Every structure is written in structure tokens, then in C-alpha cells.
mmCIF file of C-alpha atoms in Angstrom:
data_model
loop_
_atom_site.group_PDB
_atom_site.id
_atom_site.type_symbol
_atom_site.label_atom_id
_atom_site.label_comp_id
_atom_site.label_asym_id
_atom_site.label_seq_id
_atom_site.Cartn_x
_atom_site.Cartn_y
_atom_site.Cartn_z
ATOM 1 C CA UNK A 301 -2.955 -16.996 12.522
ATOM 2 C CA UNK A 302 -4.233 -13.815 14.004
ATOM 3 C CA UNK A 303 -1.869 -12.390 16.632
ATOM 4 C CA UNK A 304 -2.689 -12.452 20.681
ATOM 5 C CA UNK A 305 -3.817 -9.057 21.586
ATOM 6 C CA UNK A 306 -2.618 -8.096 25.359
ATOM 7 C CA UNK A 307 -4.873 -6.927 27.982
ATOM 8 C CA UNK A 308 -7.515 -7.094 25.500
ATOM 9 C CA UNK A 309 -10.970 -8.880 24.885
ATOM 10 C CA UNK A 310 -10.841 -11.056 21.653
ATOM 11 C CA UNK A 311 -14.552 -10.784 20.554
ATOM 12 C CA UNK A 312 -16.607 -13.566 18.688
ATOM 13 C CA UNK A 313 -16.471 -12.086 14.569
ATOM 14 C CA UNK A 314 -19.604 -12.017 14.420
ATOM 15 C CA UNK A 315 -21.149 -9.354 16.222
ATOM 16 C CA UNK A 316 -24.900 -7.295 16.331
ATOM 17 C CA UNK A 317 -24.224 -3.529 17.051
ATOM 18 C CA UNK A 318 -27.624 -2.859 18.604
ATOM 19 C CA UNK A 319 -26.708 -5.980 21.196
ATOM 20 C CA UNK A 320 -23.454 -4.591 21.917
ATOM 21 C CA UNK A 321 -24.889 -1.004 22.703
ATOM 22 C CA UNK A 322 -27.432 -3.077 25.136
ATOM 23 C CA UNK A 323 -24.713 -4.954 26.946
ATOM 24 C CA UNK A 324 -22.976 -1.816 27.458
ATOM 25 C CA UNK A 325 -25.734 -0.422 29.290
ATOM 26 C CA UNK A 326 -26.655 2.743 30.263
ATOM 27 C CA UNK A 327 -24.091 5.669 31.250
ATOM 28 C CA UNK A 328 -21.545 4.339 28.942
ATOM 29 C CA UNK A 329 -22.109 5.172 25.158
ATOM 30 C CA UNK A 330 -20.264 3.732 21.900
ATOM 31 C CA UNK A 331 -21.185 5.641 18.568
ATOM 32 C CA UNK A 332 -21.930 3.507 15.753
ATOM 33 C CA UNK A 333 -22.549 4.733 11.937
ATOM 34 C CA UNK A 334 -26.108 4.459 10.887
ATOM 35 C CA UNK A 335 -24.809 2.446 7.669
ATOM 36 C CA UNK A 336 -22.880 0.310 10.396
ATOM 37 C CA UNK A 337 -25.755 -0.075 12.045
ATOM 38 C CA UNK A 338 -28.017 -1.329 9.047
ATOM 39 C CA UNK A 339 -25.590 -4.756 8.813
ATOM 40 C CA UNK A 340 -27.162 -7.011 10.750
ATOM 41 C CA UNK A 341 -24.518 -9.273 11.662
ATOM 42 C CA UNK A 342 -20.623 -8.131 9.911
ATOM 43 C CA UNK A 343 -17.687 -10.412 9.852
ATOM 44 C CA UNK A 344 -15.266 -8.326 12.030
ATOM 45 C CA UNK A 345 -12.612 -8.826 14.759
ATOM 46 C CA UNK A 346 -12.783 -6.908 17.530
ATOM 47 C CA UNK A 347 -10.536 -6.168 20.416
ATOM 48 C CA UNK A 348 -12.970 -4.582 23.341
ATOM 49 C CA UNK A 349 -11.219 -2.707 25.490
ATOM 50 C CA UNK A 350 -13.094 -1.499 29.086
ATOM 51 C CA UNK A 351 -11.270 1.926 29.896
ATOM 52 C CA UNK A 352 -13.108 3.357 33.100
ATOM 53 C CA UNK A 353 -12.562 6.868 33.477
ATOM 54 C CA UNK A 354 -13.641 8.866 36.160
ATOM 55 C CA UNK A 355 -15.466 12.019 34.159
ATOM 56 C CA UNK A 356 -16.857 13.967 37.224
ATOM 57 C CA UNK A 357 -18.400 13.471 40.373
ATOM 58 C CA UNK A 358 -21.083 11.424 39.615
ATOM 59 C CA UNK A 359 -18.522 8.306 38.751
ATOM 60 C CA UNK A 360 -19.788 8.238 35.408
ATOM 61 C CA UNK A 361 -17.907 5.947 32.796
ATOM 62 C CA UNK A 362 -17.042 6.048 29.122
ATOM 63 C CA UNK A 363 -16.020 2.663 27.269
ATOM 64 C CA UNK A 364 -13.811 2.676 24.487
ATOM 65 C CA UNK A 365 -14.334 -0.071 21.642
ATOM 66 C CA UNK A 366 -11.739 -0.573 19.335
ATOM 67 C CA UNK A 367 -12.620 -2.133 16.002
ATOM 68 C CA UNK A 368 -10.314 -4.084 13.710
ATOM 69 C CA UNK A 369 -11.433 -5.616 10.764
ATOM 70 C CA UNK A 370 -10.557 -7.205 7.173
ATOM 71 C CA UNK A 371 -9.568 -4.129 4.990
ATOM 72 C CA UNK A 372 -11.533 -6.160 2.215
ATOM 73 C CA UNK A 373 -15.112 -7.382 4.130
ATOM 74 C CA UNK A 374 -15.509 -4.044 6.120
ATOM 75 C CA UNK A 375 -14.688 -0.834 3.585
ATOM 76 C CA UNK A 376 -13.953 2.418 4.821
ATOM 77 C CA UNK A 377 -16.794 4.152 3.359
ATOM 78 C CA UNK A 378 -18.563 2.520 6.661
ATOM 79 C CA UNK A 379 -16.446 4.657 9.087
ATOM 80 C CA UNK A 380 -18.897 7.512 8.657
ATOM 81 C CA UNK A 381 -17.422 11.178 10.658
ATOM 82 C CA UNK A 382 -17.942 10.463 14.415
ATOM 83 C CA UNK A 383 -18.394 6.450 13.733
ATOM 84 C CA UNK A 384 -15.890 5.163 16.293
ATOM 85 C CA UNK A 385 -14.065 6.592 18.764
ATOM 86 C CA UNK A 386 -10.490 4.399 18.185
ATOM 87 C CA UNK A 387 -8.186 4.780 14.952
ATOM 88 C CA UNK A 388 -8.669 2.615 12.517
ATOM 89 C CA UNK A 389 -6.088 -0.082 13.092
ATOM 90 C CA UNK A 390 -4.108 -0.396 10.226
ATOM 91 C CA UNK A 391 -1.175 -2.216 11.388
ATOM 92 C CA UNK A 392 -2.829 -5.128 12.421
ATOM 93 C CA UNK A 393 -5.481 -5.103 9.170
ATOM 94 C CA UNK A 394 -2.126 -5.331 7.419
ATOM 95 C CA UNK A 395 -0.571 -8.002 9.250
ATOM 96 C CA UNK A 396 -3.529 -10.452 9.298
ATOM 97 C CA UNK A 397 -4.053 -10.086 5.374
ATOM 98 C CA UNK A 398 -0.308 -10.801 5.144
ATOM 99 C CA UNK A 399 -0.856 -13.726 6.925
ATOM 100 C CA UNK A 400 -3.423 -14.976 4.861
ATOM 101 C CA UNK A 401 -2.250 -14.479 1.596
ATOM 102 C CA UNK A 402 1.554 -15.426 2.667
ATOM 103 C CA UNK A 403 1.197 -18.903 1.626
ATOM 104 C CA UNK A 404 -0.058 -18.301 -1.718
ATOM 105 C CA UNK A 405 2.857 -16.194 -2.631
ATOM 106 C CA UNK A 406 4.856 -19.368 -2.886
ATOM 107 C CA UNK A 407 8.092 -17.130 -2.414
ATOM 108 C CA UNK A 408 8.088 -15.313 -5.343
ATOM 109 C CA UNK A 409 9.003 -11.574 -5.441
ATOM 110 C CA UNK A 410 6.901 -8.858 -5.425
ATOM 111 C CA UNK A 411 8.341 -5.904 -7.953
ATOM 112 C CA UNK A 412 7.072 -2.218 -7.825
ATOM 113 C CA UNK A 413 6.971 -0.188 -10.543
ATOM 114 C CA UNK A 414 5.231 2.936 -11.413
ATOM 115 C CA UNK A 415 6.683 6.744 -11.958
ATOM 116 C CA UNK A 416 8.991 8.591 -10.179
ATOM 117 C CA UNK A 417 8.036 9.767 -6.648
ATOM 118 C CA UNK A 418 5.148 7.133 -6.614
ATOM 119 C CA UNK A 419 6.465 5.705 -3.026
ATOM 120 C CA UNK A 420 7.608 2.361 -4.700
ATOM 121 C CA UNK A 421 11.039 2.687 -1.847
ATOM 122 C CA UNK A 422 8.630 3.719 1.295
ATOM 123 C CA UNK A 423 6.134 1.180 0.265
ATOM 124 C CA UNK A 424 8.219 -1.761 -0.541
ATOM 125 C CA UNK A 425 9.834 -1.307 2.964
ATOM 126 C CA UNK A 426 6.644 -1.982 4.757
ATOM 127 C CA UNK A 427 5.363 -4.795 2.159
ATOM 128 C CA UNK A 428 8.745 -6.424 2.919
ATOM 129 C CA UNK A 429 8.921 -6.467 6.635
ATOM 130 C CA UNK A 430 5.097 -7.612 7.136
ATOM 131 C CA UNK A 431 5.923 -10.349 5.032
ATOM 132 C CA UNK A 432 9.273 -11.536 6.150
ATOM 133 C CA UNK A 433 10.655 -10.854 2.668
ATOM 134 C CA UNK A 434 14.050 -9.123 1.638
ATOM 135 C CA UNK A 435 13.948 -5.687 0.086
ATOM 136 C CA UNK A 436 15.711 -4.086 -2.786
ATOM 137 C CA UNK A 437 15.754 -0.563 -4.791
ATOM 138 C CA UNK A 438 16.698 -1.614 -8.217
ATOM 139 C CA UNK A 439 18.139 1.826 -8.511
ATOM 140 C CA UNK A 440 20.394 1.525 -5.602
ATOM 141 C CA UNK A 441 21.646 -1.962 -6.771
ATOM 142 C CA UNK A 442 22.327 -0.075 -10.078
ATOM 143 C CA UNK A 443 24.652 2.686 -8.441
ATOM 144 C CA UNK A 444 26.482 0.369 -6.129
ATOM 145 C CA UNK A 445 27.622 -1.539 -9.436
ATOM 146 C CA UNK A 446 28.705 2.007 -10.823
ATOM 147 C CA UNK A 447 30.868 3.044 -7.406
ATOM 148 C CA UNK A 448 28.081 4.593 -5.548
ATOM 149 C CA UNK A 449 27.537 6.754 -9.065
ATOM 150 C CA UNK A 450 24.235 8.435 -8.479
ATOM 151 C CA UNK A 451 21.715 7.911 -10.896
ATOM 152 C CA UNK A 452 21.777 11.479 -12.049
ATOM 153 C CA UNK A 453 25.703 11.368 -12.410
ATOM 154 C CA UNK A 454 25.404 7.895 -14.335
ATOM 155 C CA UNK A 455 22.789 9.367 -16.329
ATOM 156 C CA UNK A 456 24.817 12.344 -17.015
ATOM 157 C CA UNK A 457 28.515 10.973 -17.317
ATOM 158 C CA UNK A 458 27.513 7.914 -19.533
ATOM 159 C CA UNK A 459 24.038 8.209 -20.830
ATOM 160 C CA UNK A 460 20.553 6.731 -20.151
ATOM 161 C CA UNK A 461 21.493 3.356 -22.254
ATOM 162 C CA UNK A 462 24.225 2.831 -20.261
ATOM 163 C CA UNK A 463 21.837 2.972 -17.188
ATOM 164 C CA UNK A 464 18.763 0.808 -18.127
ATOM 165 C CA UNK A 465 21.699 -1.674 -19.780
ATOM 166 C CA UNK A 466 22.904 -1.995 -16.131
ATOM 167 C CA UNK A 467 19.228 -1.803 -14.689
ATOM 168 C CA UNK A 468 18.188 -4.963 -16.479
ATOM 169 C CA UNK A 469 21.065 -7.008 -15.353
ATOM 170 C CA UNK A 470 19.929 -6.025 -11.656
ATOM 171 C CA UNK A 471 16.055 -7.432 -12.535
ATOM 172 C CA UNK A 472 18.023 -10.620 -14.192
ATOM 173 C CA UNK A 473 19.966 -11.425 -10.934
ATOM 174 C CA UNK A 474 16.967 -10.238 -8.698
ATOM 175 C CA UNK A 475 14.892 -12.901 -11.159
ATOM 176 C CA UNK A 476 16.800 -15.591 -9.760
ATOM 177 C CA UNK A 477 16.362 -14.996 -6.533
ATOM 178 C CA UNK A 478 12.948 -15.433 -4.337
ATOM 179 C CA UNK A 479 10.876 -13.728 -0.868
ATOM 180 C CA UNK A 480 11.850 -10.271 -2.214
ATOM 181 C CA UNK A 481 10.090 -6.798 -2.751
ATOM 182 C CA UNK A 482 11.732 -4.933 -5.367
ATOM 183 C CA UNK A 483 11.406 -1.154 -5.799
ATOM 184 C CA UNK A 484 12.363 -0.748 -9.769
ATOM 185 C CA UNK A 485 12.977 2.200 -11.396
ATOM 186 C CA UNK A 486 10.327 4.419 -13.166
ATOM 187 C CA UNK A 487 11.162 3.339 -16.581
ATOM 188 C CA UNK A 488 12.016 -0.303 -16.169
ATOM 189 C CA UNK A 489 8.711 -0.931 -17.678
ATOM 190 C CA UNK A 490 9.866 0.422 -21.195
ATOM 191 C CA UNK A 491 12.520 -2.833 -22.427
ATOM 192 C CA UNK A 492 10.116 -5.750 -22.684
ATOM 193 C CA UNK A 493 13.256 -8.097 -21.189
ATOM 194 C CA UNK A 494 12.935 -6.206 -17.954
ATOM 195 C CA UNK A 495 9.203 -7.808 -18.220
ATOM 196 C CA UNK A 496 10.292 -11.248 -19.006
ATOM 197 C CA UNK A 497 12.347 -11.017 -15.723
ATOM 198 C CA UNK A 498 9.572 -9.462 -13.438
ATOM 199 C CA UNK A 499 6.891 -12.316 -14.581
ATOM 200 C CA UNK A 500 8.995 -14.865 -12.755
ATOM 201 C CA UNK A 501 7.314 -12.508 -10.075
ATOM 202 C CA UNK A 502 4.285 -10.612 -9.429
ATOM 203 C CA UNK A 503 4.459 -6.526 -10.392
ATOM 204 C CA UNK A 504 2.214 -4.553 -8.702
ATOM 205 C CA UNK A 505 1.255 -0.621 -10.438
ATOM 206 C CA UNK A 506 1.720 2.070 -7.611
ATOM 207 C CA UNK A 507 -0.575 4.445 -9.600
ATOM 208 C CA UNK A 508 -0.411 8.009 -8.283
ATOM 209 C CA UNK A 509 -2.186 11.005 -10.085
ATOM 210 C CA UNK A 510 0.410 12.900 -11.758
ATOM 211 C CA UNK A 511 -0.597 16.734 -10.003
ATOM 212 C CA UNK A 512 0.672 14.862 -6.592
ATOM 213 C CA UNK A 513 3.784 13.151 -8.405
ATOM 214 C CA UNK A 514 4.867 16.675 -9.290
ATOM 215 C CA UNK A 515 4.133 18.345 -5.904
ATOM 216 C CA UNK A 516 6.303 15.620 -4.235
ATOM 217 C CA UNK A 517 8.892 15.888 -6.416
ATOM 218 C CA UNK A 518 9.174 19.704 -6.924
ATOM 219 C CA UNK A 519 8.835 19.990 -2.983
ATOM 220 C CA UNK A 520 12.158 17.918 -2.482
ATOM 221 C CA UNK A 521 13.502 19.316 -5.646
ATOM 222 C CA UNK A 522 14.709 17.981 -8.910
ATOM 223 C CA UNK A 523 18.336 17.530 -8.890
ATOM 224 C CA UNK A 524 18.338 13.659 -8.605
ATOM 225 C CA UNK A 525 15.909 13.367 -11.115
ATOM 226 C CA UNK A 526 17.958 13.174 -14.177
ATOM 227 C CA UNK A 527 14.589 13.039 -16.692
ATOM 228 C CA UNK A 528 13.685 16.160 -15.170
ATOM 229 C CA UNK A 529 15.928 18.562 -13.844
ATOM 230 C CA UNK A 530 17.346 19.973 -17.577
ATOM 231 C CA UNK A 531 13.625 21.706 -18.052
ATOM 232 C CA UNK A 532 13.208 25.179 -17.398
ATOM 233 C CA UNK A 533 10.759 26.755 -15.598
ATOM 234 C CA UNK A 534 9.385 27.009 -12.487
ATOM 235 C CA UNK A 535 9.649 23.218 -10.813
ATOM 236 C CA UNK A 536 5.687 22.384 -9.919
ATOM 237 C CA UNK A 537 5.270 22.979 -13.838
ATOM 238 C CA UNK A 538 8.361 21.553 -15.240
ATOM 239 C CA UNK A 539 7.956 18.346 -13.635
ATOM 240 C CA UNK A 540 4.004 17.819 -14.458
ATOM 241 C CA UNK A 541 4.555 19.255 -17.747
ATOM 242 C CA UNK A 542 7.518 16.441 -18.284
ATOM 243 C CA UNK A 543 5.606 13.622 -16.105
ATOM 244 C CA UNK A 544 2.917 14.263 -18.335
ATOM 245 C CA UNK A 545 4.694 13.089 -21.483
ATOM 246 C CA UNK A 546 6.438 10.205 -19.547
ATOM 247 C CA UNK A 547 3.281 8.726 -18.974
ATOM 248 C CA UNK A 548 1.941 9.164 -22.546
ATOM 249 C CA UNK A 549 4.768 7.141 -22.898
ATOM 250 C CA UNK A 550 4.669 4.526 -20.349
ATOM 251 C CA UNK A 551 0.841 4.005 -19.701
ATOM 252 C CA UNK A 552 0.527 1.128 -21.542
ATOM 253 C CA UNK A 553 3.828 -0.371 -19.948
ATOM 254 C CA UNK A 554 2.643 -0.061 -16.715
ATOM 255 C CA UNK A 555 -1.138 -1.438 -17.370
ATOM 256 C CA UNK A 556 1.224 -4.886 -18.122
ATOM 257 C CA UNK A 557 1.699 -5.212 -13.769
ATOM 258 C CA UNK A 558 -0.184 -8.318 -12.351
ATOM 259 C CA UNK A 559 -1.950 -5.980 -10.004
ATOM 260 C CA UNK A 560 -2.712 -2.225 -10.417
ATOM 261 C CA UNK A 561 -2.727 0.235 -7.077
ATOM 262 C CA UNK A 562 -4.917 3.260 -7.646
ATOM 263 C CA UNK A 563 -4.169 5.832 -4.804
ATOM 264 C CA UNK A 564 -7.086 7.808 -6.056
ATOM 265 C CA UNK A 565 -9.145 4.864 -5.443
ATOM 266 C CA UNK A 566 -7.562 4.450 -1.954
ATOM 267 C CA UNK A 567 -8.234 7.849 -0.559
ATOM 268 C CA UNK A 568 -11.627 7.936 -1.575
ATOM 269 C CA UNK A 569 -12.044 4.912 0.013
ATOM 270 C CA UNK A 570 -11.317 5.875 3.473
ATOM 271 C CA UNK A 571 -12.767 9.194 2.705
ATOM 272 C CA UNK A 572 -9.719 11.527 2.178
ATOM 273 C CA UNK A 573 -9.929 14.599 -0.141
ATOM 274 C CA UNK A 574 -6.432 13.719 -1.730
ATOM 275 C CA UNK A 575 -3.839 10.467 -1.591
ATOM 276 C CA UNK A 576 -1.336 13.166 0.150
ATOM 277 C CA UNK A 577 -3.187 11.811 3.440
ATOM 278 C CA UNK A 578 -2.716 8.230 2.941
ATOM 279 C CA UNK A 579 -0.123 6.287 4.985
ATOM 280 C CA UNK A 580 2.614 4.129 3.465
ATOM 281 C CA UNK A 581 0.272 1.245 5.405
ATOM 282 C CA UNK A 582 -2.662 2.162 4.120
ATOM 283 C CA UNK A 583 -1.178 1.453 0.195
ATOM 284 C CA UNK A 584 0.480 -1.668 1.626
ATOM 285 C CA UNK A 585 -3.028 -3.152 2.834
ATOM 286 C CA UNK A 586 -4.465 -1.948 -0.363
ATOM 287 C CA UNK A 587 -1.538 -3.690 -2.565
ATOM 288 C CA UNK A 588 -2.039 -6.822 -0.707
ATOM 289 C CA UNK A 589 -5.462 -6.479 -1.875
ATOM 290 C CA UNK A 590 -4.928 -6.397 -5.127
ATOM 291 C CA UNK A 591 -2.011 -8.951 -5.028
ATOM 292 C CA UNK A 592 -4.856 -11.456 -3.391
ATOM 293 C CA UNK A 593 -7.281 -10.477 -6.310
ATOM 294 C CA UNK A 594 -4.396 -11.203 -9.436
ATOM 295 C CA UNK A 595 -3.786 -14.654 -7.257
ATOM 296 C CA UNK A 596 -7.301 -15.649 -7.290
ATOM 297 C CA UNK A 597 -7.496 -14.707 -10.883
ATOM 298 C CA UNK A 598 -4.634 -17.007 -11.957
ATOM 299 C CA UNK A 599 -5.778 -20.354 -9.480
ATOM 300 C CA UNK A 600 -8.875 -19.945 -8.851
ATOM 301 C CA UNK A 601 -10.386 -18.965 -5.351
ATOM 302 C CA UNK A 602 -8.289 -20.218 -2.801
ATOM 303 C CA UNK A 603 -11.023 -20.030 0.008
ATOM 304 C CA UNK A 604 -10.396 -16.369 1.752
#
């Protein structure tokens, strides 16, 4: 299951820092964390990589040691400033849970929801293609049924009804369908038939605080947003001010999702001041996560 890594050293997982900074030796250094170096013996993969560089006259070396690991059994909050010297390898965290939990999915679709400008598009995308799964923007769907209408227009020319009428015939047809990530739209949560439809699934909450929702949003602008772009004001404050009462409106829809994403959570997690520094992967290894957590839940522990 775990992909071949070229012109690289696949490691025994279980390792002993202190033993790996002997066999190194002297005159070649790798930094550890002093909270990585309190675990005795952690389940982790790693890929050792020997890069001799010639630093100065005296032939001196440096080794490079990259670390990958399960995103679940070795938390960020280890990877103390100055800890490693390689990136934290995200891509192939993300990959290898995908492989494990791949099975388990049994084929059934995986639909996004959450508010507007909550990355539900970028971060189905990825979720899709590590899984070998289909994508589709429930929004999109909606306007290629209208003529290529835009939301906005649709919104605009024949009314919201007329919209989330059309949007829950998309979530019937994708219903019926399986090995798909869906990107709904923001208030497809609201009609409890568009929930009878996304059961047959598993809905994950992309669950963004609302200050970044409206920075995103106001930074691209508000035209295409047709809940939005009627306020007045300046558009930072228009949007948070109308995102606010959106989610007064929809919290309780969204809590209904199978699995709940907190990007909050995430960045302090790896140790970012705000979610604006997280990668799309780094939400894709963290919905997996949760995905894993809701499957346990409903058959028991399936022996990850």
C-alpha cells in the first residue's frame, strides 16, 4: 500500500531518535525537537536521504533526513521551530491515508458543504484525485442546466426558489450515482430533501471562521455572490456583516454533516497564526481524518 520512494532509504517505522543521531556520527548533525525526542520509540515512516555536500575545505558533510509520517499518530504540534530540516511531506501523508481508508468508503460520495468561499471547489479537487473519485460543483451542474446562466444571473432573472428547486434535482441525480466528491452550494444545507439525498453519502463541514470567509470573498469581490453583493457598504464589512446572519441561520444545518472540518483547529495544529496559511492538502489530510473518525463511529474500529 505505501508507494516506492526512488533513490530513497525506506526506514523500519519504528525508529529511536537518540540511535539515529549515533549512527549518523559525528560531523553530520540532524536536529530533532526536544518533545520528539522524549518518544521513545514513534510509529513513523521515514525516507532517509544521504545528501553529501561539500561545505568547505575540510570535506565536512551535512545529512538531510526527511520525515513522513501518519498525519493522525505524529501531530504537528511535534514539529517544534528548527525541528527538521525537510518540509513536512504532505502529499504523500495524504496519499497513504487515502489508501487506507479507500476501502471503507465502499464507493459512496463524499459531499462538501459549508459557506461561501469555504474552499469546498479547491478542496474537493484534491480529495477527488487522491482518491480516484469523480468531481462535481453542484453549482456548476446547476448553471449548465440553466444555459451556462450564472448563479448570480439565475438568482437575479428568476429568483432564489427557482435556484435551490434546480439545486436539489442536481443532489437527486448526483444521489444515484457513486466514487464522487461533490462541492454543494452554501445553502444546500437549508431544504431537509437536499439531506435525504447527501446521507446516501458522507457530508463533510468545511468550517472556516467567518473574519477569513469575508476577507476571501471581499478580496475577489462580490459580484458573483448573489446573497451578498445588494448590501452597501464597504465590502470586508458587508460581507461579514451578511455572513454573519447566514450562519445564524445555517449553523445548525451544517452541524447535521457526518464529519465536521475545523480550519481553526487545523492551523493551530501545525502551528500557524491563521487558516490563510493552510494548503488545500493540508484540509484534505485533515478531512480524511475526520471522514476515518465518522467511519469508525458508524462500524466500529476497522483496525487502522
Amino acid at each position: 500500500m505505501e508507494a516506492k520512494i526512488a533513490n530513497g532509504l525506506l526506514v523500519s517505522p519504528r525508529i529511536d531518535s537518540e540511535k539515529v543521531a549515533r549512527r549518523i556520527g559525528t560531523g553530520r548533525s540532524v536536529q530533532f525537537s526536544r518533545r520528539f525526542k522524549e518518544q521513545d520509540r514513534l510509529q513513523v515512516l521515514v525516507s532517509a536521504q544521504l545528501q553529501p555536500k561539500i561545505r568547505n575545505s575540510n570535506r565536512h558533510k551535512t545529512v538531510s533526513l526527511e520525515v513522513s509520517c501518519s498525519y493522525k499518530n505524529f501531530p504537528a504540534s511535534l514539529l517544534e521551530s528548527g525541528g527538521f530540516q525537510a518540509p513536512f511531506d504532505e502529499a504523500r501523508i495524504l496519499k497513504n491515508k487515502s489508501q487506507e481508508i479507500g476501502p471503507y468508503l465502499s464507493g459512496r460520495c463524499i459531499y462538501l458543504v459549508g459557506m461561501m468561499g469555504s474552499g469546498k471547489t479547491t478542496v474537493g479537487k484534491v480529495l477527488s484525485q487522491v482518491l480516484g473519485y469523480s468531481f462535481f460543483d453542484s453549482d456548476t451542474l446547476v448553471e449548465q442546466d440553466v444555459e451556462g446562466t450564472s448563479v448570480a444571473e439565475i438568482f437575479k432573472l428568476y429568483g432564489e426558489g427557482f435556484f435551490r428547486d434546480k439545486e436539489t434535482e442536481v443532489l437527486r441525480k448526483l444521489s444515484l450515482m457513486h466514487r464522487l466528491v461533490v462541492s454543494t452550494g452554501g445553502g444546500a444545507v437549508v431544504r431537509p430533501i437536499n439531506w435525504k439525498y447527501m446521507q446516501k453519502g458522507i457530508s463533510v463541514w468545511l468550517d472556516v471562521p467567518l473574519e477569513d470567509l469575508a476577507r476571501r470573498i471581499a478580496a475577489v469581490g462580490t459580484g458573483s455572490r448573489p446573497l451578498l453583493h445588494h448590501d452597501s457598504g464597504d465590502a470586508y464589512t458587508k460581507t461579514l456583516t451578511r455572513l454573519n446572519t447566514l450562519m445564524e441561520e445555517r449553523s445548525d444545518a451544517y452541524a447535521n454533516a457526518n464529519a465536521r472540518v475545523s480550519l481553526e483547529d487545523i492551523a493551530a495544529k501545525l502551528g500557524h497564526r491563521d487558516v490563510s496559511n493552510l494548503t488545500p492538502t493540508a484540509i484534505a489530510i485533515e478531512a480524511l481524518e475526520q471522514i476515518e473518525g465518522f467511519l469508525k463511529e458508524e462500524n466500529g474500529d476497522f483496525g487502522l
